[in-house]
Short mmCIF file of C-alpha atoms in Angstrom, two decimals:
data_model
loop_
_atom_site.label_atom_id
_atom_site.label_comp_id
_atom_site.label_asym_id
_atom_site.label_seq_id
_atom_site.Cartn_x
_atom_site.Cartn_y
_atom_site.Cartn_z
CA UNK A 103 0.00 0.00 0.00
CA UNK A 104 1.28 3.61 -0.76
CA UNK A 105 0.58 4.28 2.97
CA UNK A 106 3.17 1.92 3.59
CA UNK A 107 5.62 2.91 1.32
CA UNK A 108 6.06 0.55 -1.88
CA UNK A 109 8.71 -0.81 -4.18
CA UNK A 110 8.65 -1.39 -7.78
CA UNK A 111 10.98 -3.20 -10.02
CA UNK A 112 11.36 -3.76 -13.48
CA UNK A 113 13.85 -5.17 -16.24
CA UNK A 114 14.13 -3.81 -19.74
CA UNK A 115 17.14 -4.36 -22.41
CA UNK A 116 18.98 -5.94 -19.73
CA UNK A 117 18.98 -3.22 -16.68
CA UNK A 118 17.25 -4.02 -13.75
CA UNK A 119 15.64 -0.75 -12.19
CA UNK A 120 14.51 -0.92 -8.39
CA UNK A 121 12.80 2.35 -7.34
CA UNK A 122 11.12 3.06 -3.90
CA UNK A 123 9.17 5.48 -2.26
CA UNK A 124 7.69 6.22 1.25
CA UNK A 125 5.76 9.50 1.77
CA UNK A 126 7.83 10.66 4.48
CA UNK A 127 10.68 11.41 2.98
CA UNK A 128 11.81 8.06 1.26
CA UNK A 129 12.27 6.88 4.89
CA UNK A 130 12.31 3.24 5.15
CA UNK A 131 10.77 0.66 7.00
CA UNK A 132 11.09 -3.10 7.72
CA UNK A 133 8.91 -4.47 4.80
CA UNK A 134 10.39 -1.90 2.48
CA UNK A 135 13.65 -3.10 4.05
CA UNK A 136 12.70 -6.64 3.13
CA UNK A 137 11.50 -6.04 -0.40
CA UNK A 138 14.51 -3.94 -1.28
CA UNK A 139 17.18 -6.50 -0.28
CA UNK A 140 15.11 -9.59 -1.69
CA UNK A 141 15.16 -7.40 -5.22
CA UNK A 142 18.64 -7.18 -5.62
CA UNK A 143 19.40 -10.79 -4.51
CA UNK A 144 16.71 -11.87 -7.39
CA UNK A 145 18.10 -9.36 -9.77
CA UNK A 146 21.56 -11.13 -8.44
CA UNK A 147 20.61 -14.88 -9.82
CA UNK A 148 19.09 -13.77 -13.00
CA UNK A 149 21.03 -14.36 -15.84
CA UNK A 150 19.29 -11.80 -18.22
CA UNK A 151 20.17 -8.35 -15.78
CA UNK A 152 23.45 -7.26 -16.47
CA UNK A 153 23.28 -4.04 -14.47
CA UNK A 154 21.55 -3.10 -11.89
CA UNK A 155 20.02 0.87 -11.08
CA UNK A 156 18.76 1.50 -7.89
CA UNK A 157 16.43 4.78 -7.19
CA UNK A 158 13.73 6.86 -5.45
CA UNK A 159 10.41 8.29 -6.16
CA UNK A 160 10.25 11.76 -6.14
CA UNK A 161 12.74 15.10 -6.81
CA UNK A 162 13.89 15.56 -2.93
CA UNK A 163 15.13 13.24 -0.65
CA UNK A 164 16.35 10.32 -1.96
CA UNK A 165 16.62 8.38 1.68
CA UNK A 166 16.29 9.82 4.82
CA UNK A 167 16.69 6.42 6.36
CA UNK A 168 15.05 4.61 9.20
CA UNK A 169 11.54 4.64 9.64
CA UNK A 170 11.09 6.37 12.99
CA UNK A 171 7.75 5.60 13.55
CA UNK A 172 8.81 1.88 13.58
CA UNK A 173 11.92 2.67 15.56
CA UNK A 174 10.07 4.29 18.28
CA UNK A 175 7.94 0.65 18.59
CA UNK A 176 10.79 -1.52 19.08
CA UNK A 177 10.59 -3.13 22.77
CA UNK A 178 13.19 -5.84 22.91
CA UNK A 179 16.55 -6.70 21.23
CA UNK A 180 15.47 -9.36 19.09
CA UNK A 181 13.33 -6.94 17.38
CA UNK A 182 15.61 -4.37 17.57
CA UNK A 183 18.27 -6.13 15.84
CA UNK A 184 15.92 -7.29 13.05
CA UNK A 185 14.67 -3.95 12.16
CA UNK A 186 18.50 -2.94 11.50
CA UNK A 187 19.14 -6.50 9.72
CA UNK A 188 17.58 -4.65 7.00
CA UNK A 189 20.12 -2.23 6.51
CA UNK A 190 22.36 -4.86 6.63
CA UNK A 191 20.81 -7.48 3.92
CA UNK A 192 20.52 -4.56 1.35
CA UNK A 193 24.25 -3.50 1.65
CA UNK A 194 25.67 -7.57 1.81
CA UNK A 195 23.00 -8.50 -1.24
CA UNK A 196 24.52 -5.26 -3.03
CA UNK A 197 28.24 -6.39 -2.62
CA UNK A 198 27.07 -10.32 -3.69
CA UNK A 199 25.00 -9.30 -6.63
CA UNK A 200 27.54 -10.43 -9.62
CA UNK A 201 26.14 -7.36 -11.81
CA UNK A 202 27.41 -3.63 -10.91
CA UNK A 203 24.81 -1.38 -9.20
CA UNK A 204 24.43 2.07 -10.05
CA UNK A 205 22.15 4.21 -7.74
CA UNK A 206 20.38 7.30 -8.74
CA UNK A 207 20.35 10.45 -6.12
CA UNK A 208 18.57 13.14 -6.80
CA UNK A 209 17.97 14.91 -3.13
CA UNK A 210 19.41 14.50 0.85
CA UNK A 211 20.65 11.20 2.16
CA UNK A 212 20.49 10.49 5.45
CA UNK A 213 21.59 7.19 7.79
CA UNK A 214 20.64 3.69 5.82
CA UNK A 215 20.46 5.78 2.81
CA UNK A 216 24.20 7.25 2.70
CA UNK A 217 24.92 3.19 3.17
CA UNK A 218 22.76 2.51 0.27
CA UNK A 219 25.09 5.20 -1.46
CA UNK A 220 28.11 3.77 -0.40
CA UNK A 221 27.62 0.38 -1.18
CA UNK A 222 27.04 1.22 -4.73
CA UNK A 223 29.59 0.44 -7.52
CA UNK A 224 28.49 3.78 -9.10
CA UNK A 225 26.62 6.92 -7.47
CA UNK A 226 25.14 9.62 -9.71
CA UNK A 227 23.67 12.45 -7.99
CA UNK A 228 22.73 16.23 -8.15
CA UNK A 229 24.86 18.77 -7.07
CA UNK A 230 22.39 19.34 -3.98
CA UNK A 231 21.77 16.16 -3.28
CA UNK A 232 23.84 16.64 1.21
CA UNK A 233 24.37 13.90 3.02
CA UNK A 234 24.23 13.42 6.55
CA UNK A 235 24.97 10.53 9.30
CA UNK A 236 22.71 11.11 12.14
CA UNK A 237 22.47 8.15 14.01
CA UNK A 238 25.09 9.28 16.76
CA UNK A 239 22.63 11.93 17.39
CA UNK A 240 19.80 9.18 18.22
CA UNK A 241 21.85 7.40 20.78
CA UNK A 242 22.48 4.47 17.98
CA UNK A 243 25.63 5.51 16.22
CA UNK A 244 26.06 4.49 12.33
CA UNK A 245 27.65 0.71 13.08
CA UNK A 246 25.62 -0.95 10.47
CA UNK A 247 26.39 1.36 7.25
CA UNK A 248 30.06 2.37 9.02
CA UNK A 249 31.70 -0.55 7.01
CA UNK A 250 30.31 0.29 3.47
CA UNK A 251 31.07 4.13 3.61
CA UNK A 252 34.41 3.68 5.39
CA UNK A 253 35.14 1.31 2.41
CA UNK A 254 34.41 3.74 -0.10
CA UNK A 255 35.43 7.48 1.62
CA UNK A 256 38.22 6.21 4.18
CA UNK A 257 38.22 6.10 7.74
CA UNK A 258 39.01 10.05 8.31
CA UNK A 259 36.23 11.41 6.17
CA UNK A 260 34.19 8.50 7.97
CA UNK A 261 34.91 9.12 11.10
CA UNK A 262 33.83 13.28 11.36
CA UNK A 263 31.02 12.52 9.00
CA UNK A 264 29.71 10.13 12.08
CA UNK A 265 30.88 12.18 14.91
CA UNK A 266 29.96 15.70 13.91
CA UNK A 267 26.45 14.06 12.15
CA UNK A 268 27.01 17.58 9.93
CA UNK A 269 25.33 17.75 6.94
CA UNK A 270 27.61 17.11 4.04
CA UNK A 271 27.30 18.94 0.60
CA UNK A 272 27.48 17.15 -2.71
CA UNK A 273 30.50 18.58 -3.54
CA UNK A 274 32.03 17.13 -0.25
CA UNK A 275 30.87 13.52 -1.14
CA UNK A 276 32.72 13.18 -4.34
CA UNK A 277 35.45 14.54 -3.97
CA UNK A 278 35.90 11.70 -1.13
CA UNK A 279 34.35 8.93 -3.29
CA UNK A 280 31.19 8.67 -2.35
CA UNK A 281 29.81 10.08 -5.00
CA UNK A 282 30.84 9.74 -8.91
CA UNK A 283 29.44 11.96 -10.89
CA UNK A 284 27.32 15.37 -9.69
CA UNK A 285 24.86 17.23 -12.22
CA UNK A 286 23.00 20.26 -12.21
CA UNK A 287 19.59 19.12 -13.48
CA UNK A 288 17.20 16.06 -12.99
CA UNK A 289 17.58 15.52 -16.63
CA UNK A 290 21.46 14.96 -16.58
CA UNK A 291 21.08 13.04 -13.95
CA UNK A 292 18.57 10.82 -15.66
CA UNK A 293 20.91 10.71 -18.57
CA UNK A 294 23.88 9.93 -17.08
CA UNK A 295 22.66 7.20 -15.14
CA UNK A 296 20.58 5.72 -18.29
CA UNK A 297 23.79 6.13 -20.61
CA UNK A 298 25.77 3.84 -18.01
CA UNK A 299 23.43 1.38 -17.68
CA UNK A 300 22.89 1.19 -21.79
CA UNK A 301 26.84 1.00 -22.03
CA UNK A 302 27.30 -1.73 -19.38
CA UNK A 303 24.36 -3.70 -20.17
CA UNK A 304 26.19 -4.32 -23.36
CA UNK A 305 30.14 -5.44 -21.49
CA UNK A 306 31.00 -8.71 -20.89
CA UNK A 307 28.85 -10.36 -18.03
CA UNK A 308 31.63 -12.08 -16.82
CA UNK A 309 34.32 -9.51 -17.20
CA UNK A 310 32.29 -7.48 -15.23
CA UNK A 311 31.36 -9.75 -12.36
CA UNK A 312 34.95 -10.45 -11.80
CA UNK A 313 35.71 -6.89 -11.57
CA UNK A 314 33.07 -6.09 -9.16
CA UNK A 315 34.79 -9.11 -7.24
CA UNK A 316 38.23 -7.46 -7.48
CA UNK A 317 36.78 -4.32 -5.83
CA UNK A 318 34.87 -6.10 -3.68
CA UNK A 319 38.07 -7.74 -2.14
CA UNK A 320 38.35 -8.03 1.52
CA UNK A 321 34.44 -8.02 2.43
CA UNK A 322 33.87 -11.56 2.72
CA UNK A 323 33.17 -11.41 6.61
CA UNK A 324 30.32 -8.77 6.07
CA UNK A 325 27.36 -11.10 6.63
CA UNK A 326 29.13 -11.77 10.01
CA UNK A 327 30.32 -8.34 10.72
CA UNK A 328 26.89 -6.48 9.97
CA UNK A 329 24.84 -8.89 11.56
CA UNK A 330 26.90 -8.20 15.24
CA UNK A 331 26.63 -4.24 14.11
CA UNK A 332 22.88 -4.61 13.63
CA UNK A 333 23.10 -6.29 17.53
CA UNK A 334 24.57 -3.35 18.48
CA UNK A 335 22.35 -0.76 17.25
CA UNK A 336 19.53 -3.22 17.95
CA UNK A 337 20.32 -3.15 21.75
CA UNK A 338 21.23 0.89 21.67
CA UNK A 339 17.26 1.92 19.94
CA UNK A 340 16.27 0.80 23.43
CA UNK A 341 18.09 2.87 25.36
CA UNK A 342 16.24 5.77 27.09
CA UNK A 343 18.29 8.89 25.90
CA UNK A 344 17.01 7.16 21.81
CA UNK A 345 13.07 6.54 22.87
CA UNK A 346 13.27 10.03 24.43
CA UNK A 347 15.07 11.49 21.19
CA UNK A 348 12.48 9.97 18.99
CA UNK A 349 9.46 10.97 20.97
CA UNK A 350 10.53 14.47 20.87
CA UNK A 351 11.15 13.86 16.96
#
């Protein structure tokens, strides 16, 4: 249901396009969680995608991450840890998938959706398209996406972007790697991203897939490593300081 938030995916010429929306802000919830991560790992096994585009609804925020309406009704760790196991099936199925991902940003990225970013082989976005980590802010702390966009920006950018929770500019985000490629208009964007996705579709499958492995290098503890972040920030949403934060949200 649209209330809900939805996700739609689609394959044409050999690109397989996954676009979501939730009316606050491209926030994300559990089942949204669920649907995105389960798209990518069937977009992974089939043999006829050979690139992948992931995108939003809408001309403003592209992600502004966790649902907090759902955060707010987590009572016990088990829970707790789920709801952030989301975060962390998108970014492992993202690193697995054999074809390269390219993901569309057109507006502000916040939290699960800077990981999103991150664990992209290829992020095209407009030139005011911020970014910000806020989780420290909420008494949870950014364990979950840390590994993804310390991979791609480096553990110094990393570490103010998750102290400070700032917001970041466009400009800031590529020239530390987070970004690729910045445009002025939604229509270069759009082009961009649909020119890359024509050209690769059209590259040798398995060239490509043992690229992606090459850069990939190094991850191969992640489903192990995000699943003991997601514990962490699983036990921390149920801390008073983080209920209080989000009720005053």
């Amino acid at each position: 249901m649209i209330e809900q938030g939805e996700v739609n995916k689609s394959i044409e010429n050999g690109i397989g396009t996954i676009e979501f929306f939730h009316p606050k802000s491209n926030s994300l919830p559990s089942v949204m969680l669920k649907e995105i991560a389960a798209s990518i790992k069937e977009f992974g096994n089939d043999k006829n995608v050979k690139v992948i585009v992931i995108k939003s609804k809408g001309e403003k925020a592209f992600c502004a991450g966790a649902f907090f309406d759902e955060l707010i009704d987590i009572a016990d760790l088990e829970s707790g840890k789920e709801f952030f196991m989301g975060f962390a099936r998108i970014i492992n199925e993202m690193r697995k998938a054999p074809q390269f991902i390219i993901t569309r940003i057109q507006g502000k990225t916040v939290g699960g959706g800077v990981g999103i970013a991150a664990a992209s082989d290829y992020a095209i976005a407009l030139k005011s398209a911020s970014i910000k980590l806020s989780e420290l802010a909420l008494g949870i702390g950014p364990f979950v996406v840390g590994p993804a966009v310390e991979r791609k920006i480096g553990k110094g950018p990393f570490t103010a972007l998750s102290t400070d929770y700032e917001w970041r500019t466009a400009a800031w985000a590529e020239r530390y790697g987070l970004f690729t490629e910045l445009h002025d208009n939604i229509n270069e964007l759009d082009n961009s991203v649909n020119q890359l996705a024509v050209k690769l579709s059209k590259l040798s499958f398995e060239a490509m897939e043992k690229l992606k492995r090459v850069h990939w290098e190094g991850t191969e503890d992640w489903d192990n490593l995000l699943e003991k972040r997601a514990e962490i920030s699983g036990e921390l949403v149920l801390s008073d300081y983080t209920k209080k934060y989000l009720k005053e949200f």
